[in-house]
PDB file of C-alpha atoms and ligand atoms in Angstrom:
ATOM      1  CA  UNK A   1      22.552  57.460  37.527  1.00  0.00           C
ATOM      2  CA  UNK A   2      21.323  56.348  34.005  1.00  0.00           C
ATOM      3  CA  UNK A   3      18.209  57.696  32.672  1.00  0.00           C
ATOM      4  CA  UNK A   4      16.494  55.821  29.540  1.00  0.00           C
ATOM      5  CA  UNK A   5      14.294  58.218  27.314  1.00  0.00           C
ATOM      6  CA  UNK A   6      12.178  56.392  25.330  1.00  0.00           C
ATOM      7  CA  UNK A   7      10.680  59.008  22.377  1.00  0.00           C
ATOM      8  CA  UNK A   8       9.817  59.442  18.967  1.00  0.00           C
ATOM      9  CA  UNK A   9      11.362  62.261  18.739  1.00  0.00           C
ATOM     10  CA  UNK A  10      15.631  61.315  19.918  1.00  0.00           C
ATOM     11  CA  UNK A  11      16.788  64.390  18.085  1.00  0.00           C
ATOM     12  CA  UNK A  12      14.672  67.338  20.639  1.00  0.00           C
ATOM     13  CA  UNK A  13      17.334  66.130  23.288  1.00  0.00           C
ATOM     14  CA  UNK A  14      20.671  66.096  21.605  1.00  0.00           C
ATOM     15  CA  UNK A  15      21.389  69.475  22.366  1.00  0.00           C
ATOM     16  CA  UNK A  16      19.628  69.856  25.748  1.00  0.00           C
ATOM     17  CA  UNK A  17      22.079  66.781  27.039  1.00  0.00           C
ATOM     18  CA  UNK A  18      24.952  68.839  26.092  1.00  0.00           C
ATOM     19  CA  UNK A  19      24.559  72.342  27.172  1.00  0.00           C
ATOM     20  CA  UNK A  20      23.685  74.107  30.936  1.00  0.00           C
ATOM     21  CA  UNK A  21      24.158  71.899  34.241  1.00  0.00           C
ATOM     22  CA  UNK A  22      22.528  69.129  32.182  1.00  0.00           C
ATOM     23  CA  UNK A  23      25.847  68.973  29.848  1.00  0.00           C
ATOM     24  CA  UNK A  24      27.985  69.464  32.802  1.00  0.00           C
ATOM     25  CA  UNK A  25      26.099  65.849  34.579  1.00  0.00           C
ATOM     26  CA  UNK A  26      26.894  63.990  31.757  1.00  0.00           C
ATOM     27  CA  UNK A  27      30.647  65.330  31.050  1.00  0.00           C
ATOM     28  CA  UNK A  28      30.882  64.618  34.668  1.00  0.00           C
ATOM     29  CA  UNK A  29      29.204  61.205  34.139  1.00  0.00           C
ATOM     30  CA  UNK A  30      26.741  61.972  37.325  1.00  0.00           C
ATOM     31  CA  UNK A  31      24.315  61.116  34.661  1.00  0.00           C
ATOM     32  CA  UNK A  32      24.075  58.911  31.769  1.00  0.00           C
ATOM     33  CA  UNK A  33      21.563  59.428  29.321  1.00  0.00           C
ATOM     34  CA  UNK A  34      20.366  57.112  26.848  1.00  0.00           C
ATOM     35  CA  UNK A  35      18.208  58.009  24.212  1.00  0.00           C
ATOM     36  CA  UNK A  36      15.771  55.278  22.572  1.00  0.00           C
ATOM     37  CA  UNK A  37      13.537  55.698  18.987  1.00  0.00           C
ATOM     38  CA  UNK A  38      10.152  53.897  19.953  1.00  0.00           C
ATOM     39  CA  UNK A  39      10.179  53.657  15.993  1.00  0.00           C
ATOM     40  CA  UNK A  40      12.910  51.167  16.075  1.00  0.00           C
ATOM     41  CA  UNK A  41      10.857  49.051  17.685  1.00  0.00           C
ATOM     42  CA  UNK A  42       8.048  48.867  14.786  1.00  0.00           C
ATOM     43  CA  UNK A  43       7.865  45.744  12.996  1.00  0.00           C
ATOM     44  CA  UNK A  44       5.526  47.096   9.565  1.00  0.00           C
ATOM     45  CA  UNK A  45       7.240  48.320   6.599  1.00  0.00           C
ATOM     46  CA  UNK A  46       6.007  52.021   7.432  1.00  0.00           C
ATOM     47  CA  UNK A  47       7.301  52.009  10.776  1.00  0.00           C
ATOM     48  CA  UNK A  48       3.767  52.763  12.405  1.00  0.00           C
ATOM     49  CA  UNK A  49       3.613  53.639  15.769  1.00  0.00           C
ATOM     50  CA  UNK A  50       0.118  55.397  15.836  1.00  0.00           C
ATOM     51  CA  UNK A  51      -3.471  54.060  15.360  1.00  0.00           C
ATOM     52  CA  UNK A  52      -6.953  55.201  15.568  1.00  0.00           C
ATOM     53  CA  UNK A  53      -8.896  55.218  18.795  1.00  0.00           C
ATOM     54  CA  UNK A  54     -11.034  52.352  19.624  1.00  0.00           C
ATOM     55  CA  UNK A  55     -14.792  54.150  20.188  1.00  0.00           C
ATOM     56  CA  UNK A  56     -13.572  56.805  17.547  1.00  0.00           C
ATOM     57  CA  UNK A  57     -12.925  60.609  18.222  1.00  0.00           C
ATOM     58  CA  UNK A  58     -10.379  63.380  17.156  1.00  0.00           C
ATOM     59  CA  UNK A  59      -6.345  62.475  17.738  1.00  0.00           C
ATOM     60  CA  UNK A  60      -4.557  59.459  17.508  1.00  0.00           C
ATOM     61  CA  UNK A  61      -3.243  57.014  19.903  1.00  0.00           C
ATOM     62  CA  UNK A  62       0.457  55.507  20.435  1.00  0.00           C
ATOM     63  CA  UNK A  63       0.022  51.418  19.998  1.00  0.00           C
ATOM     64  CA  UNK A  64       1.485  49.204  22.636  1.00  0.00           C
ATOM     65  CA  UNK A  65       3.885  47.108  20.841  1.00  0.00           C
ATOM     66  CA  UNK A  66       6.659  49.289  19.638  1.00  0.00           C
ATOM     67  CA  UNK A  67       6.291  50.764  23.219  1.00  0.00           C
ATOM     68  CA  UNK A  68       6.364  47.582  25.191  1.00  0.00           C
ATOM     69  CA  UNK A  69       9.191  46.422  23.272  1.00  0.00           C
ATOM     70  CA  UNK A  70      11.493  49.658  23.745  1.00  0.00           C
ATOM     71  CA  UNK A  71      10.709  49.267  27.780  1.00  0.00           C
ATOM     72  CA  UNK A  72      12.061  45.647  27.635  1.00  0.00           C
ATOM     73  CA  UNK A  73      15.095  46.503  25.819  1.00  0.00           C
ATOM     74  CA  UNK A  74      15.754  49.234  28.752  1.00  0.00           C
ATOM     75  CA  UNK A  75      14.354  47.775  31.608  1.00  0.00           C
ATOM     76  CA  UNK A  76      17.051  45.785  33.348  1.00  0.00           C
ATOM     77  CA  UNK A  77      15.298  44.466  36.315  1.00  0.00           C
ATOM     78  CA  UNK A  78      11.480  45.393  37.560  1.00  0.00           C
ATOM     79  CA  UNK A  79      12.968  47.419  40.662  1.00  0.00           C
ATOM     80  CA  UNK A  80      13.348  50.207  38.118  1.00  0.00           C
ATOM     81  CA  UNK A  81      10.572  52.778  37.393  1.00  0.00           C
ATOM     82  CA  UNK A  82       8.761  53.596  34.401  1.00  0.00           C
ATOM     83  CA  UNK A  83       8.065  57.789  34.290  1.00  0.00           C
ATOM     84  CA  UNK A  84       4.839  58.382  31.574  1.00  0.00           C
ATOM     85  CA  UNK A  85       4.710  62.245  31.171  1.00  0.00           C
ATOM     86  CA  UNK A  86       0.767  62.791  30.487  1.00  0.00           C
ATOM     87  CA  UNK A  87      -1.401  65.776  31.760  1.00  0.00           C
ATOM     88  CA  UNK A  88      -3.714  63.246  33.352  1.00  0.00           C
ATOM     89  CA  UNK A  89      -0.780  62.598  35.812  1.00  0.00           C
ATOM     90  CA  UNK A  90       0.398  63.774  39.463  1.00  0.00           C
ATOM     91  CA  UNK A  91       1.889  67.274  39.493  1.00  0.00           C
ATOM     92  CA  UNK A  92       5.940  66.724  39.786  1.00  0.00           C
ATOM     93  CA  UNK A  93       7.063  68.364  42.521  1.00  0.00           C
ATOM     94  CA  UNK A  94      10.357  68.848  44.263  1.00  0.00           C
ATOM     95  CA  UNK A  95       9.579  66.251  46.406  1.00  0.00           C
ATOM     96  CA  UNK A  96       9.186  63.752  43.862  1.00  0.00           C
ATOM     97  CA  UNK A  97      12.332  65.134  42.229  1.00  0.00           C
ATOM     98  CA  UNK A  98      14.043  64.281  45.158  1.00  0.00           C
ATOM     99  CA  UNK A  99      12.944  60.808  45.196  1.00  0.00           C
ATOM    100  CA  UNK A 100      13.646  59.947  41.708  1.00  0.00           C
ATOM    101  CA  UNK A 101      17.732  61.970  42.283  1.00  0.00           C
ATOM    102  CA  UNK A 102      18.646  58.713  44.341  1.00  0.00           C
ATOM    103  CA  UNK A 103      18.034  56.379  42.120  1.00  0.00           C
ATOM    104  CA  UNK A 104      20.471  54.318  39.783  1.00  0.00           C
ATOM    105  CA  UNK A 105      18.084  54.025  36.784  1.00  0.00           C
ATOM    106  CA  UNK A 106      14.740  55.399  36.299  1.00  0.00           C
ATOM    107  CA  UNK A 107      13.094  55.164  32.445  1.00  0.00           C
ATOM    108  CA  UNK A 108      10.994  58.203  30.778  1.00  0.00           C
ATOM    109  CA  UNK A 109       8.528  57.308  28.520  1.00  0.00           C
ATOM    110  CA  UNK A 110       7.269  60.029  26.428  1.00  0.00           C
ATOM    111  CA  UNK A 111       4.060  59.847  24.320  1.00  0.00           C
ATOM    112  CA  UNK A 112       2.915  62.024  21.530  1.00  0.00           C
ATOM    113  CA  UNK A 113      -0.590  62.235  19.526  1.00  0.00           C
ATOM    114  CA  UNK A 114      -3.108  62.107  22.351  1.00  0.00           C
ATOM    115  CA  UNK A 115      -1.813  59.583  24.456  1.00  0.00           C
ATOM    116  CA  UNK A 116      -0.529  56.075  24.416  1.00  0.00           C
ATOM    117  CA  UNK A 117      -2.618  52.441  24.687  1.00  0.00           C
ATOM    118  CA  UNK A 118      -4.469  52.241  28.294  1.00  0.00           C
ATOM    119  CA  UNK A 119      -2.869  48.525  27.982  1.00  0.00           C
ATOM    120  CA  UNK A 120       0.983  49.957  28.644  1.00  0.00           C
ATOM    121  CA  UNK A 121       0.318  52.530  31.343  1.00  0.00           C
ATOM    122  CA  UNK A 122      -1.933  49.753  33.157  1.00  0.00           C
ATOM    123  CA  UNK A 123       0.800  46.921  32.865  1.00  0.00           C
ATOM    124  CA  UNK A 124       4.320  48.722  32.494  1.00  0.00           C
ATOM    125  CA  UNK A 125       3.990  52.148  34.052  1.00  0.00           C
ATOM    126  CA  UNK A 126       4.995  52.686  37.549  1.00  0.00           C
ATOM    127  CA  UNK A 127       3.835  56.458  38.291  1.00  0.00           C
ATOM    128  CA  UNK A 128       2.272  58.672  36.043  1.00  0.00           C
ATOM    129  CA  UNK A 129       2.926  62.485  35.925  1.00  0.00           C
ATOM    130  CA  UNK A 130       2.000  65.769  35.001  1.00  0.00           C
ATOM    131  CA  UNK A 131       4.184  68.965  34.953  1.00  0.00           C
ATOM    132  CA  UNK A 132       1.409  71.252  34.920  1.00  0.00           C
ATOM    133  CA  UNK A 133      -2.245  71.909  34.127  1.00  0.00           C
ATOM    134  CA  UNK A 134      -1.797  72.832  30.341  1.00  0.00           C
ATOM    135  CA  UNK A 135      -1.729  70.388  27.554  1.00  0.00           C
ATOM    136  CA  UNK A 136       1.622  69.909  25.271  1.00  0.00           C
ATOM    137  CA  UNK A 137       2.313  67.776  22.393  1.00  0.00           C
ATOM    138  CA  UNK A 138       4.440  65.380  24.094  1.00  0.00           C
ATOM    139  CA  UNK A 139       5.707  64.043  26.945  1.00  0.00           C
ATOM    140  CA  UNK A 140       9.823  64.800  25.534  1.00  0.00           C
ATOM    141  CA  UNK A 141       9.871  68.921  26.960  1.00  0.00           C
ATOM    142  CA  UNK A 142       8.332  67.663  31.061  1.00  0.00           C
ATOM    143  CA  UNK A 143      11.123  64.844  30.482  1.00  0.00           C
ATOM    144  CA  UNK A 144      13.885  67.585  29.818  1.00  0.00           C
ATOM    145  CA  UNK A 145      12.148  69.108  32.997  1.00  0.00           C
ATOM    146  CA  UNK A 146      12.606  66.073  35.312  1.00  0.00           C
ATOM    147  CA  UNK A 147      16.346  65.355  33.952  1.00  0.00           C
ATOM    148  CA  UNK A 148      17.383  68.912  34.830  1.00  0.00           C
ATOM    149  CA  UNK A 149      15.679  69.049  37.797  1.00  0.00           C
ATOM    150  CA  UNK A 150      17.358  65.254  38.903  1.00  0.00           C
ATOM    151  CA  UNK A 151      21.124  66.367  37.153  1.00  0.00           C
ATOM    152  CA  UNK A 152      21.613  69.308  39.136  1.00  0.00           C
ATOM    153  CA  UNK A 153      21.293  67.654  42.673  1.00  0.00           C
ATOM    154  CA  UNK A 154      23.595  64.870  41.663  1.00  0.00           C
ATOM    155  CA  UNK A 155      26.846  64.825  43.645  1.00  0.00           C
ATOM    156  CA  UNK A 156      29.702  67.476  42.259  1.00  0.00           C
ATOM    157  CA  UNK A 157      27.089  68.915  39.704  1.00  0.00           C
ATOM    158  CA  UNK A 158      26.503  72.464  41.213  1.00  0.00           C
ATOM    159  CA  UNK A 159      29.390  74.051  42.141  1.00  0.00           C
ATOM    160  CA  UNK A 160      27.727  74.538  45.473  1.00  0.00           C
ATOM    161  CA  UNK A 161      25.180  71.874  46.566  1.00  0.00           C
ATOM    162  CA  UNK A 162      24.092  74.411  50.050  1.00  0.00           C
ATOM    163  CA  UNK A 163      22.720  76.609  46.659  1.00  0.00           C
ATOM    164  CA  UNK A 164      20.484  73.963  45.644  1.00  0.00           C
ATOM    165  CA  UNK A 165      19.039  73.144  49.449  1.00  0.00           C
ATOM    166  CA  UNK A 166      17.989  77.235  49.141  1.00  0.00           C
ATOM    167  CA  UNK A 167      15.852  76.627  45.988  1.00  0.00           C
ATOM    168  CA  UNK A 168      12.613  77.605  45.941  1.00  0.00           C
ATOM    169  CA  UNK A 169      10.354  74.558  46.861  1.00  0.00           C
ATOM    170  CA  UNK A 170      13.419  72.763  48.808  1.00  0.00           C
ATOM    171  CA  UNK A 171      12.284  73.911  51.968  1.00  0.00           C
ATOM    172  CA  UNK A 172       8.854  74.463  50.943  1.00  0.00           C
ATOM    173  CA  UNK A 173       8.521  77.946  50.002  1.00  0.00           C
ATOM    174  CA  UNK A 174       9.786  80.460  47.658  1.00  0.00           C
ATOM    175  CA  UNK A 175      12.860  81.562  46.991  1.00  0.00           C
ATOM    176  CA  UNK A 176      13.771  85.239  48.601  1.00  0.00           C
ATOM    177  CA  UNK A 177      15.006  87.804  46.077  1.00  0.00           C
ATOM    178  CA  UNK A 178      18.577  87.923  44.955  1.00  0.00           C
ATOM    179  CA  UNK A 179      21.135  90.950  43.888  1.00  0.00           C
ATOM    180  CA  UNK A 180      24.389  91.338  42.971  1.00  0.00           C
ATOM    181  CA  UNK A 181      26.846  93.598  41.894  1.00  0.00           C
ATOM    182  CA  UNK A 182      26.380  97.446  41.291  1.00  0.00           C
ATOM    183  CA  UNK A 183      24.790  97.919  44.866  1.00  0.00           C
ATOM    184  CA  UNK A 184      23.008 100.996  42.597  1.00  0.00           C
ATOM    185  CA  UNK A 185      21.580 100.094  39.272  1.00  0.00           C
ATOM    186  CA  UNK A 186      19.177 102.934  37.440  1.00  0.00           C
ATOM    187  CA  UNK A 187      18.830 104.376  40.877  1.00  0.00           C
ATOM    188  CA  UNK A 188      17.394 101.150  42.040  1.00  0.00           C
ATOM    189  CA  UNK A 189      19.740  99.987  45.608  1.00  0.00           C
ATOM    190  CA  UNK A 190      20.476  96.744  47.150  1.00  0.00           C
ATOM    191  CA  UNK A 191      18.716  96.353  49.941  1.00  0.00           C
ATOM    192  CA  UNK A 192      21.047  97.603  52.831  1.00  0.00           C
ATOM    193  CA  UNK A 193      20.650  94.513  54.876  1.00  0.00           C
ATOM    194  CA  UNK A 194      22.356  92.694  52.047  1.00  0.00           C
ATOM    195  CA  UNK A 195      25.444  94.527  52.516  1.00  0.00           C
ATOM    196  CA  UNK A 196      25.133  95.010  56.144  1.00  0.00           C
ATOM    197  CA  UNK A 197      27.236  91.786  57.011  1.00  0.00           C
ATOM    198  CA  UNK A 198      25.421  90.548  59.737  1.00  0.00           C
ATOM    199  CA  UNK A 199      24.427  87.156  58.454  1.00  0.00           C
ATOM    200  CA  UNK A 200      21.787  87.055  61.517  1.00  0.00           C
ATOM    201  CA  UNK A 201      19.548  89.392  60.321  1.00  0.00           C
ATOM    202  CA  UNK A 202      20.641  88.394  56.148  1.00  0.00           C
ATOM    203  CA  UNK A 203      19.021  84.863  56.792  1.00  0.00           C
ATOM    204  CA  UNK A 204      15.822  86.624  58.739  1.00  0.00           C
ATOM    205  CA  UNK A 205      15.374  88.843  55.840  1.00  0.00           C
ATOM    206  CA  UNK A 206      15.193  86.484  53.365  1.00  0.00           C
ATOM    207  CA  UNK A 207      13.137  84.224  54.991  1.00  0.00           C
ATOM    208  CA  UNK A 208      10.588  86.861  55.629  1.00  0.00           C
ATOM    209  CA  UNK A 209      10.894  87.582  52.001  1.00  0.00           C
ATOM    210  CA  UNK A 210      10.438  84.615  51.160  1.00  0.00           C
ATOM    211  CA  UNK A 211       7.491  83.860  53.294  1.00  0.00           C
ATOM    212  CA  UNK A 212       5.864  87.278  51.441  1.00  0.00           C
ATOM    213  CA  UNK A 213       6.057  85.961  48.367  1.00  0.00           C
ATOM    214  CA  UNK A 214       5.395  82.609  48.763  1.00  0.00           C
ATOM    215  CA  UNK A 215       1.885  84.194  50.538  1.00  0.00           C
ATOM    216  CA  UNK A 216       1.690  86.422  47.757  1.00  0.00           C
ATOM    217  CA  UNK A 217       2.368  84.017  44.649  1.00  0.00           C
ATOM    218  CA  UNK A 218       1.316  80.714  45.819  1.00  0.00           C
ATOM    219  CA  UNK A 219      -0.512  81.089  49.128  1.00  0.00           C
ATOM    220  CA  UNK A 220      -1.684  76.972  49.009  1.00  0.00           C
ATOM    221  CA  UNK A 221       2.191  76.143  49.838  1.00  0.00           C
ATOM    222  CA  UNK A 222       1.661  77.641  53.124  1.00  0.00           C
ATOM    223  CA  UNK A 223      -1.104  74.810  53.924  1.00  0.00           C
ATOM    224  CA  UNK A 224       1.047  72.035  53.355  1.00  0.00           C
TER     225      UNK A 224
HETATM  226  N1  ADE B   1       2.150  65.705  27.904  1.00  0.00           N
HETATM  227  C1  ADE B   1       1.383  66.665  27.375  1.00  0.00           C
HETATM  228  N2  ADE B   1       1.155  67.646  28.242  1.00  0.00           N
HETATM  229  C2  ADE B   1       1.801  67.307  29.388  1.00  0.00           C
HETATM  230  C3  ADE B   1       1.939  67.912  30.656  1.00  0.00           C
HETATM  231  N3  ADE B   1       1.363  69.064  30.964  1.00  0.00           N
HETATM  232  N4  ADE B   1       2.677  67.272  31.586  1.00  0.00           N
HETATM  233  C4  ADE B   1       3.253  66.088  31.291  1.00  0.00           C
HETATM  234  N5  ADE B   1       3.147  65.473  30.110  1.00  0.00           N
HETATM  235  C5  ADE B   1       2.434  66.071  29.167  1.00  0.00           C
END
């Protein structure tokens, strides 16, 4: 799969494309990821990409051109979806991660300042999300979300893809607790079911551990 990031800021995912399960996608070539300046798209001899708001008020806003121009130099064919990463957008979920995992190319746009021209996310955006209710400066850290969340349930990514079906939120609850080696640390034991070997009553245990903790953390799963 082949992600476009369109960003100001190229340089805040050099690293984070190399290291963790993210580096291992790309060595791997499960993922692609190509990473586009909005600035090179700015046709003024300072290279602006910001302007006042319209109706006035604090913070700046990203102008369409530069923006629109970087999506057409990505966008291949209109089957493929345009990601904006604002707080005024659906909470991502694993759900939606899962959707977006199958695709072949999916494009990130990230603003910056306080948000980008109405006129782009009207015309060029195709879903709009949030990845939590708390403002940042930009949409390039919830991108770095989505792409590790989408690399690491790519074929031959995780050494073990039954690991990533047991996430928390795959099945719609919490994860249960996990322990490994000493079975005694600072007088604190592993659970004896753990080490009991009967895989019957492992898989009961966690799932009533899971179930308290999903009640006890985020009781509004249990709704859904
Ligand atoms: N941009 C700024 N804050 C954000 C958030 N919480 N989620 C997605 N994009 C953002």
């Amino acid at each position: 799969m082949n992600i476009d990031i369109l960003t100001l800021f190229p340089k805040m995912f050099e690293n984070f494309i190399k290291e963790s399960m993210v580096g291992i996608a790309v060595t791997k070539k499960a993922i692609t990821v190509n990473l586009v300046n909005i600035r090179d798209f700015t046709h003024d001899k300072h290279n602006t990409t910001d302007d006042y708001p319209y109706g006035g008020g604090a913070g700046m806003v990203m102008k369409p051109q530069p923006i629109y121009e970087a999506i057409r130099f990505v966008k291949k064919n209109n089957d493929i979806p345009v990601i904006y990463f604002t707080p005024q957008g659906k909470l991502l979920s694993q759900d939606i991660v899962n959707k977006y995992s199958k695709a072949e190319n999916i494009i990130l746009l990230c603003g910056h300042y306080k948000e980008i021209d109405q006129r782009i996310r009207d015309s060029f955006v195709s879903e709009e999300l949030s990845i939590g209710d708390y403002v940042l400066s930009g949409g390039e850290i919830p991108a770095m979300v989505m792409i590790d969340a989408i690399a690491r349930l790519q074929d031959g990514v995780l050494g073990d893809i039954d690991s990533a079906m047991t996430d928390s939120h795959q099945n719609g609850l919490l994860g249960c607790p996990h322990y490994t080696r000493p079975p005694e640390f600072m007088g604190m034991k592993v659970p004896d079911v753990l080490i009991s070997g009967d895989h019957k009553k492992i898989d009961e245990w966690r799932k009533s551990k899971a179930l308290e903790i999903t009640k006890k953390n985020r009781p509004e799963l249990l709704k859904k």
